[in-house]
Tab-separated table of C-alpha atoms and ligand atoms in Angstrom:
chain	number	residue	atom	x	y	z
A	1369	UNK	CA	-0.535	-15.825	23.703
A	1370	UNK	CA	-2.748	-13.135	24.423
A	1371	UNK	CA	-0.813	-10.319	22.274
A	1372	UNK	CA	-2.601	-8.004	19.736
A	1373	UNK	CA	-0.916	-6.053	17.063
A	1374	UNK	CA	-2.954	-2.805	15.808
A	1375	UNK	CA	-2.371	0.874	14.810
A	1376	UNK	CA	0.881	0.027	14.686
A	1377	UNK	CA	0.924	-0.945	18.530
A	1378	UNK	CA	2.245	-4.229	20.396
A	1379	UNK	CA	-0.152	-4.852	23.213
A	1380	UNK	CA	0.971	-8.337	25.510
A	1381	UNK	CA	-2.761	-8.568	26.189
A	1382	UNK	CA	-6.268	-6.981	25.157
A	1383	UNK	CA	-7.104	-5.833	28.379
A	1384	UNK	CA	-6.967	-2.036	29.113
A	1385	UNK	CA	-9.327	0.165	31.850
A	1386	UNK	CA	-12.336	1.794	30.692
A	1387	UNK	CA	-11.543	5.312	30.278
A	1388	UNK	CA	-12.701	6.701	33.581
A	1389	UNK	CA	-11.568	4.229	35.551
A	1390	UNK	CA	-7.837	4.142	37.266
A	1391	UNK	CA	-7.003	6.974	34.894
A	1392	UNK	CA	-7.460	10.677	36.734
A	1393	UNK	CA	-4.425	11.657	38.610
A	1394	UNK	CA	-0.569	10.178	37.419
A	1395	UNK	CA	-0.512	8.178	40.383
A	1396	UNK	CA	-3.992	6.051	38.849
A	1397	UNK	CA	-1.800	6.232	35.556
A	1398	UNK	CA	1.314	4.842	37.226
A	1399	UNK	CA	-0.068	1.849	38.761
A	1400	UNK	CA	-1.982	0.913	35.144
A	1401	UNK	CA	1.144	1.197	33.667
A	1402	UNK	CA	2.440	-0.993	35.904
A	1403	UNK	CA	-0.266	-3.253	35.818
A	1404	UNK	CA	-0.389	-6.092	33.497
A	1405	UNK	CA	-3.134	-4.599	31.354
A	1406	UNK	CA	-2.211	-4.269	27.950
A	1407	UNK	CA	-2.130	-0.507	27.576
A	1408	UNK	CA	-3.817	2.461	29.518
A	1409	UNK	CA	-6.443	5.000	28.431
A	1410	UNK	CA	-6.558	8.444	30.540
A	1411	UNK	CA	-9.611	10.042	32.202
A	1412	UNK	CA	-11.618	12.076	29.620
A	1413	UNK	CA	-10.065	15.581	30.187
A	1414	UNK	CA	-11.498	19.328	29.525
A	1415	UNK	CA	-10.049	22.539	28.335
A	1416	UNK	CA	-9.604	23.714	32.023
A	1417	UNK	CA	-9.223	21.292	35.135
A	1418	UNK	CA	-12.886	20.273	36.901
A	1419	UNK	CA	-13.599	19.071	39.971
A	1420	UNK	CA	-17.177	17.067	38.942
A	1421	UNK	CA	-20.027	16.695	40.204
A	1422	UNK	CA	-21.180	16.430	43.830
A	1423	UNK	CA	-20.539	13.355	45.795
A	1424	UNK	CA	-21.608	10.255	45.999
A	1425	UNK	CA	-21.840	10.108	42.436
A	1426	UNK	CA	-20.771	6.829	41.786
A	1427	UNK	CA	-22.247	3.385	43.234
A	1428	UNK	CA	-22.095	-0.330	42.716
A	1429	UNK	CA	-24.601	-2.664	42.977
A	1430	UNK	CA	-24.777	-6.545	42.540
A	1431	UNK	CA	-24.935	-6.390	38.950
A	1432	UNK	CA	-22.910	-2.910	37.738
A	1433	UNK	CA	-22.403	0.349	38.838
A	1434	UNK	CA	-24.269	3.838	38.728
A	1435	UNK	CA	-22.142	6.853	37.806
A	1436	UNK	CA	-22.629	10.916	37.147
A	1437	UNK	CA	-18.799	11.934	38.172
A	1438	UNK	CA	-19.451	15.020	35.740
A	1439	UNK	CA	-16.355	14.817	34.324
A	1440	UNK	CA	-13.739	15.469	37.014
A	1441	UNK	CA	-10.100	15.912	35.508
A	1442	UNK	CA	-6.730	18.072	35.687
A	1443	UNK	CA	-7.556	19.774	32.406
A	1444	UNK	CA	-5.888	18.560	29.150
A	1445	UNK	CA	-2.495	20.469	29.615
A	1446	UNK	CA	-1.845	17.784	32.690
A	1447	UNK	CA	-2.258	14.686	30.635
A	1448	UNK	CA	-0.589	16.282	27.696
A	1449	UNK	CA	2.548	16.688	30.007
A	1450	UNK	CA	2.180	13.249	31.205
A	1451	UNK	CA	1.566	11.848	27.409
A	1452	UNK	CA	5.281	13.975	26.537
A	1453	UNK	CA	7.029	11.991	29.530
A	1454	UNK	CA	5.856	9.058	28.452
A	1455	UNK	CA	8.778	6.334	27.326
A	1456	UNK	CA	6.819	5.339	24.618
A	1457	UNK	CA	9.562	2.414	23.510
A	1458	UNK	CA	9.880	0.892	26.943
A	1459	UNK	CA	6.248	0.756	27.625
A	1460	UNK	CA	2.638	0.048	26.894
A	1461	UNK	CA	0.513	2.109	24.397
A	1462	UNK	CA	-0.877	5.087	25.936
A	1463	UNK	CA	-4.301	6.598	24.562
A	1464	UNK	CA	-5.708	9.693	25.728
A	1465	UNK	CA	-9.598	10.224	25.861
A	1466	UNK	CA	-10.701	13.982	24.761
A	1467	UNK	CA	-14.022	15.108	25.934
A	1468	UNK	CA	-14.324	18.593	25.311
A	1469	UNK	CA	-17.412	20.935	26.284
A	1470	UNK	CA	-17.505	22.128	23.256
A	1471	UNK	CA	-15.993	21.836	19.735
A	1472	UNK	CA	-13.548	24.508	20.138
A	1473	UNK	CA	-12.441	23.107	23.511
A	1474	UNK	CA	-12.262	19.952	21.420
A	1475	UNK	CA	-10.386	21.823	18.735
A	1476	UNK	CA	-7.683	23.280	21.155
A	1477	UNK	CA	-7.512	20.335	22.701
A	1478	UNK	CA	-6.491	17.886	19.758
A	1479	UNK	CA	-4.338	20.935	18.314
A	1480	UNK	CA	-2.439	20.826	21.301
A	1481	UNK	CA	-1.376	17.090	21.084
A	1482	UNK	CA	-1.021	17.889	17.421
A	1483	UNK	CA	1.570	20.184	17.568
A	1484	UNK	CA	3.554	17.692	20.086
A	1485	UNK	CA	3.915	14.895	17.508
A	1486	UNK	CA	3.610	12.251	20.514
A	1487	UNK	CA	2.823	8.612	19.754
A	1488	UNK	CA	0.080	8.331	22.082
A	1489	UNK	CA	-3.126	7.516	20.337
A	1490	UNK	CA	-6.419	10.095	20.838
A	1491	UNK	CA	-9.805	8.935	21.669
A	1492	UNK	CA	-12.519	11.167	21.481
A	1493	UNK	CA	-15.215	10.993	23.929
A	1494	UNK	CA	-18.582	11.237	21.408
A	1495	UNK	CA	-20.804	9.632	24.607
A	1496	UNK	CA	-19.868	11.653	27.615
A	1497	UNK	CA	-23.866	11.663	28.840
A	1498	UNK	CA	-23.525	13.169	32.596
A	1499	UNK	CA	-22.907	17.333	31.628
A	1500	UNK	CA	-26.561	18.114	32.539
A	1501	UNK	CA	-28.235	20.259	29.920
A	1502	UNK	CA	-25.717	19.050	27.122
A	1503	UNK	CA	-26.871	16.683	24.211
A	1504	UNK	CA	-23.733	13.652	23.561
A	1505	UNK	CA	-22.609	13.808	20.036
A	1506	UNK	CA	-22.957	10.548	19.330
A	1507	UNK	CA	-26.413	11.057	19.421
A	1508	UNK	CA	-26.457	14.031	17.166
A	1509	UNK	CA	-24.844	12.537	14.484
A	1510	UNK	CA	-24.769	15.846	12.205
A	1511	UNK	CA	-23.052	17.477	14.791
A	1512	UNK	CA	-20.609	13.961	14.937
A	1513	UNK	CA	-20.191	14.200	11.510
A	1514	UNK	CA	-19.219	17.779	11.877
A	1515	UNK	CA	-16.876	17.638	14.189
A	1516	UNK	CA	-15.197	14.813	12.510
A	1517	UNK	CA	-15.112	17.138	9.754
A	1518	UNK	CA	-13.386	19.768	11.543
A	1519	UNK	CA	-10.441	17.516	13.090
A	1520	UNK	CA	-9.795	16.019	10.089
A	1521	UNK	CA	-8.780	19.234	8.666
A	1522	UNK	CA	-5.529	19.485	10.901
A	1523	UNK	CA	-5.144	15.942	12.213
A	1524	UNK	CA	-3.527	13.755	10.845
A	1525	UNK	CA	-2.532	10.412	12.977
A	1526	UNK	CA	-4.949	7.754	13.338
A	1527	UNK	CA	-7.321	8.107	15.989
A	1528	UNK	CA	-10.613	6.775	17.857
A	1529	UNK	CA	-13.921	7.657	18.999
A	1530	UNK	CA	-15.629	6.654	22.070
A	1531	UNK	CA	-19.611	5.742	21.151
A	1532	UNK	CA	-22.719	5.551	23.464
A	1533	UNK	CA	-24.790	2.481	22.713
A	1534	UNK	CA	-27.271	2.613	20.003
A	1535	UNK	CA	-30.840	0.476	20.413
A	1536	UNK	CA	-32.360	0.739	16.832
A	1537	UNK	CA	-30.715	-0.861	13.757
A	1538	UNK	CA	-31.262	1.878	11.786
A	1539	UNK	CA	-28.978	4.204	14.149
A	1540	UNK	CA	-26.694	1.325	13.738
A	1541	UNK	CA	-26.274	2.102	9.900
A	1542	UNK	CA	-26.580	5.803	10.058
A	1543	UNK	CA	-23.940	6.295	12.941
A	1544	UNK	CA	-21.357	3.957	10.692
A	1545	UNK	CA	-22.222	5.529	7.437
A	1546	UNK	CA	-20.753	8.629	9.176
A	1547	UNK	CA	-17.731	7.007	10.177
A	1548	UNK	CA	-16.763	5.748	7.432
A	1549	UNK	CA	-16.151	9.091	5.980
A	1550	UNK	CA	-13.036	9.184	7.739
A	1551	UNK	CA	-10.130	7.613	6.847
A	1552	UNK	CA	-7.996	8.354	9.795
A	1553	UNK	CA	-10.615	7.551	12.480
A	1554	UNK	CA	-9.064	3.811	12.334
A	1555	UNK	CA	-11.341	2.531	15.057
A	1556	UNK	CA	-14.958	3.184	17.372
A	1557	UNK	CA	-14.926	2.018	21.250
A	1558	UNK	CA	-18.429	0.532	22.047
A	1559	UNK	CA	-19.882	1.608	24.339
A	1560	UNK	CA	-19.828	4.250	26.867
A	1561	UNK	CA	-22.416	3.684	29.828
A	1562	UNK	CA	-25.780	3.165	29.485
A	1563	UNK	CA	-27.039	6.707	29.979
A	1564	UNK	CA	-29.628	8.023	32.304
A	1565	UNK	CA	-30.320	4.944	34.267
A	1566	UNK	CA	-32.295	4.883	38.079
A	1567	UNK	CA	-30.672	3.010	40.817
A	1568	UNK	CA	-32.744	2.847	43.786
A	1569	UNK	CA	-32.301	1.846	47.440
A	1570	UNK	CA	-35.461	0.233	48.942
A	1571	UNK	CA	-34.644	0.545	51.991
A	1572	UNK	CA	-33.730	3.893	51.778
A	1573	UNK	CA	-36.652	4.415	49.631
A	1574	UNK	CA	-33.790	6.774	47.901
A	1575	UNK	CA	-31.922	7.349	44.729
A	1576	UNK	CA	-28.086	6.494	45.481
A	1577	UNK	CA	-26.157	9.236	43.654
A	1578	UNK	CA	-26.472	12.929	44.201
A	1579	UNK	CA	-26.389	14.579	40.687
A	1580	UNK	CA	-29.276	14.680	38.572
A	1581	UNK	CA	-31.810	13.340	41.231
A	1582	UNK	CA	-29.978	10.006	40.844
A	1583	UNK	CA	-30.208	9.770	37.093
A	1584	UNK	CA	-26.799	8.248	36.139
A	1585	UNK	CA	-24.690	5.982	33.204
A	1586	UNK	CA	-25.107	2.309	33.741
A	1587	UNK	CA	-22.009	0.101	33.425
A	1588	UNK	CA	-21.557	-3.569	34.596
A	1589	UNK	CA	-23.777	-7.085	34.347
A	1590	UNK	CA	-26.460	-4.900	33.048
A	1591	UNK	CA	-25.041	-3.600	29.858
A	1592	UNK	CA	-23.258	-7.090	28.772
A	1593	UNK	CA	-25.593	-7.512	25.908
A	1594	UNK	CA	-26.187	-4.115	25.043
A	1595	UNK	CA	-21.831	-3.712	24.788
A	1596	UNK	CA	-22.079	-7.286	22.544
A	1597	UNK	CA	-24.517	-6.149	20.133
A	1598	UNK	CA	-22.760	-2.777	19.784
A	1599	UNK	CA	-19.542	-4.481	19.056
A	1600	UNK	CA	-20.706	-7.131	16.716
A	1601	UNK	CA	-22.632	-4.200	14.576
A	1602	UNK	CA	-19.722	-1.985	14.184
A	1603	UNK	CA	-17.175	-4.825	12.920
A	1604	UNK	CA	-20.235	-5.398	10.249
A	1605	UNK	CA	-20.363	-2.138	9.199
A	1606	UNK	CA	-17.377	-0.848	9.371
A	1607	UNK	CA	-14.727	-2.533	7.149
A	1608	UNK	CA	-10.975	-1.504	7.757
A	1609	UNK	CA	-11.601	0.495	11.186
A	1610	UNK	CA	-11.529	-1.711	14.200
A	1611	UNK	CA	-13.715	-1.909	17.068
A	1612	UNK	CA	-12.746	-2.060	20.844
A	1613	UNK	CA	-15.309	-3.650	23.010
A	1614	UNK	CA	-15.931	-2.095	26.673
A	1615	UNK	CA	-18.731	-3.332	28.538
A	1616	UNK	CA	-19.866	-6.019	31.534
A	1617	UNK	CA	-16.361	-8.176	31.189
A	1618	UNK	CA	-15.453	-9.005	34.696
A	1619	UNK	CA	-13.910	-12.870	34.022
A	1620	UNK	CA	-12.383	-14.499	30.809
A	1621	UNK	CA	-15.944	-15.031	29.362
A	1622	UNK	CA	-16.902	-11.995	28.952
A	1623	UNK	CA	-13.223	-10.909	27.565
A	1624	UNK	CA	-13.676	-14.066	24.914
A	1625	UNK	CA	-17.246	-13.257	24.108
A	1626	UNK	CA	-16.054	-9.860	23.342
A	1627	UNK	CA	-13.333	-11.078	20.811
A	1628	UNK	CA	-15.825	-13.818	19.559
A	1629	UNK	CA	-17.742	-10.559	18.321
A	1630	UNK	CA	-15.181	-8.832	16.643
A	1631	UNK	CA	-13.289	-7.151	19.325
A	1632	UNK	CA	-10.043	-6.265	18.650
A	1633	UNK	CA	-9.274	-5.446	22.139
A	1634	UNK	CA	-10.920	-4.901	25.754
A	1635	UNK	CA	-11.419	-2.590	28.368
A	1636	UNK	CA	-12.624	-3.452	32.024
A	1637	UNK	CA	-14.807	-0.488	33.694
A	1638	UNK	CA	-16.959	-1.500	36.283
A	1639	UNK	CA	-15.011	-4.466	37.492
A	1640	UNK	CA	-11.836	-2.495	37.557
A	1641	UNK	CA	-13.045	0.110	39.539
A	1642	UNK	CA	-14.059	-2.617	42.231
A	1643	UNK	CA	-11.381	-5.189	42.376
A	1644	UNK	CA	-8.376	-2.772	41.151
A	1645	UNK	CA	-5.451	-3.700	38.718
A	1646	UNK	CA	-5.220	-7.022	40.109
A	1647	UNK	CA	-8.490	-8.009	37.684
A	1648	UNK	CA	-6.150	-7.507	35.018
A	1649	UNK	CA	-3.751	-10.868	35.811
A	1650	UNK	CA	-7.233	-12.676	36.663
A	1651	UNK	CA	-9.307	-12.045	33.575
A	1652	UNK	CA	-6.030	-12.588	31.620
A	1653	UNK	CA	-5.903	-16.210	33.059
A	1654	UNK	CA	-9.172	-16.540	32.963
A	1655	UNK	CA	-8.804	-15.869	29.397
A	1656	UNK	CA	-5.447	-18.193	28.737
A	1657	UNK	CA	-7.126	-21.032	30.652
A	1658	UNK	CA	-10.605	-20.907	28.616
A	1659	UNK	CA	-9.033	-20.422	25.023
A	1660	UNK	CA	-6.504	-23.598	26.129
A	1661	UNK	CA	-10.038	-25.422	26.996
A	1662	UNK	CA	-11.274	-24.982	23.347
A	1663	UNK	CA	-7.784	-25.598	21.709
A	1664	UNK	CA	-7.095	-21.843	20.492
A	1665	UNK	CA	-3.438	-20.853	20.621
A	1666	UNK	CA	-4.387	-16.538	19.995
A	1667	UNK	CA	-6.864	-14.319	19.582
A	1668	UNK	CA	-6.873	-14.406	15.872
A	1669	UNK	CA	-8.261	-18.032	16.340
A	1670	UNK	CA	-11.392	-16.674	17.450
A	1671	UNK	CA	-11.791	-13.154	16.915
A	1672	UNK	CA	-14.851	-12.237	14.772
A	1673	UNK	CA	-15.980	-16.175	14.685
A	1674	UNK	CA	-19.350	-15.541	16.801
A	1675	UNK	CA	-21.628	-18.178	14.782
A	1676	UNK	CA	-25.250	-17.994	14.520
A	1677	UNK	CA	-28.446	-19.960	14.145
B	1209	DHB	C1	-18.054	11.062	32.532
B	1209	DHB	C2	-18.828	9.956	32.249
B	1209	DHB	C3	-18.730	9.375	31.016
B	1209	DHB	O1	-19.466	8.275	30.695
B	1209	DHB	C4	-17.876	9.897	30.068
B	1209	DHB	O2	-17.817	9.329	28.867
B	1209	DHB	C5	-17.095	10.987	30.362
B	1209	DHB	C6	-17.182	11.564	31.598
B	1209	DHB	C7	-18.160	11.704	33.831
B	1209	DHB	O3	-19.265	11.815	34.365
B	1209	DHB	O4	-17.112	12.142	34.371
């Protein structure tokens, strides 16, 4: 039983796509909602439609994947009409990710859904790292803190944020001591790509995306750990908000090893972007087949139990 109950969801499994990934146009949308993931999360979207940055700006290698799309989208008012002709009751949760240029885009944005009531759940994108020239709020966590602030005046449905990885302990505490100022902000995605990373092609003696001289966010094998310890920190520090884990899972290991940290449920980026919707029935077994190998019946069993030394 792979089912997970939260913000008032049903999900038949933890497994979702990284926003991003599968989630641009309604035909990506259609076929995760057909999938067997466990919900679907849309494609960060802007106050007016974007076409992104210039190709190729995303690339896989062996152990992840290099991207600086640059936010391509429809603009918000397409996945708002796609969010209000959503059959919530016959289907999976729907969340929509918000990444606004700017706060008032933000603002409009989140008023927008508002004002339509819909049970779709809003993530907001504090970690989008490829707008060149523009700092990510999650590093500026005054600026987090303010815009918090400001959608907390209006809002009022539980929502999420989306969170670059943090490196230092003591960004660790700061970030969640301005979380946990909000009440409604019921839970904190970790993490976003690893920003500004430098894929190069030796035999090409070349960078391998276009934007930014190659300079791109890192996702896959190579941010496993980083994702973990992300995860692991945020259940610890924030009590009564919950903390979805996105971040090298490609197999049932990685899934479990996300739980084992606290996760209350996971999203596939890199990997899904490769293999398609079909990794969602194989990381699900995957999943099924290792928690039967140690005896556990559901994710409760394990979820949060990571021991240590
Ligand atoms: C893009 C990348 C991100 O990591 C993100 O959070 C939002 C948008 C992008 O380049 O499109």
């Amino acid at each position: 039983d792979l089912s997970v109950s939260w913000l008032g969801l049903e999900m038949k499994s933890p497994l979702y796509n990284a926003s991003g990934v599968m989630c641009r146009s309604v035909e990506d949308l259609e076929a995760m909602r057909a999938s067997s993931a466990g919900a679907l999360i849309t494609k960060s979207c802007t106050l007016e439609p974007r076409e992104g940055n210039p190709e190729p700006r995303y690339f896989a290698t062996k152990l992840g994947t290099i991207n600086s799309m640059g936010l391509p989208n429809y603009g918000y008012q397409y996945y708002l009409d796609y969010a209000q002709n959503y059959d919530y009751a016959n289907n999976k949760p729907l969340f929509i990710s918000i990444s606004g240029m700017t706060l008032a885009d933000n603002l409009a944005i989140i008023k927008a859904f508002h004002e339509r009531e819909l049970p779709c759940i809003l993530e907001v994108n504090l970690s989008c790292p490829n707008l060149p020239g523009k700092p990510q709020l999650g590093y500026d966590l005054p600026a987090a803190q303010n815009a918090l602030e400001k959608i907390c005046e209006f809002y009022d449905r539980p929502f999420g944020v989306k969170l670059p990885p943090y490196f230092d302990v003591s960004h660790f505490d700061q970030a969640a001591e301005v979380f946990n100022r909000f009440d409604l902000l019921k839970y904190v995605t970790c993490i976003n790509s690893v920003g500004n990373g430098l894929v190069i092609d030796v035999d090409a003696e070349s960078v391998v995306i276009k934007p930014k001289d190659g300079l791109g966010g890192i996702g896959g094998d190579y941010v496993l750990p980083t994702s973990l310890a992300n995860v692991r920190e945020f259940v610890r520090r924030l009590p009564g908000k919950q903390v979805v884990g996105c971040g090298g899972v490609k197999s049932g290991a990685e899934a479990f090893m996300h739980i084992l940290a606290g996760a209350i449920t996971v999203q596939v980026g890199s990997c899904l972007y490769e293999e398609g919707v079909g990794a969602f029935d194989r990381i699900a077994q995957e999943l099924k087949d290792l928690m039967a190998a140690k005896g556990y019946s559901k994710l409760d069993d394990f979820r949060g139990k990571l021991k240590t030394l």
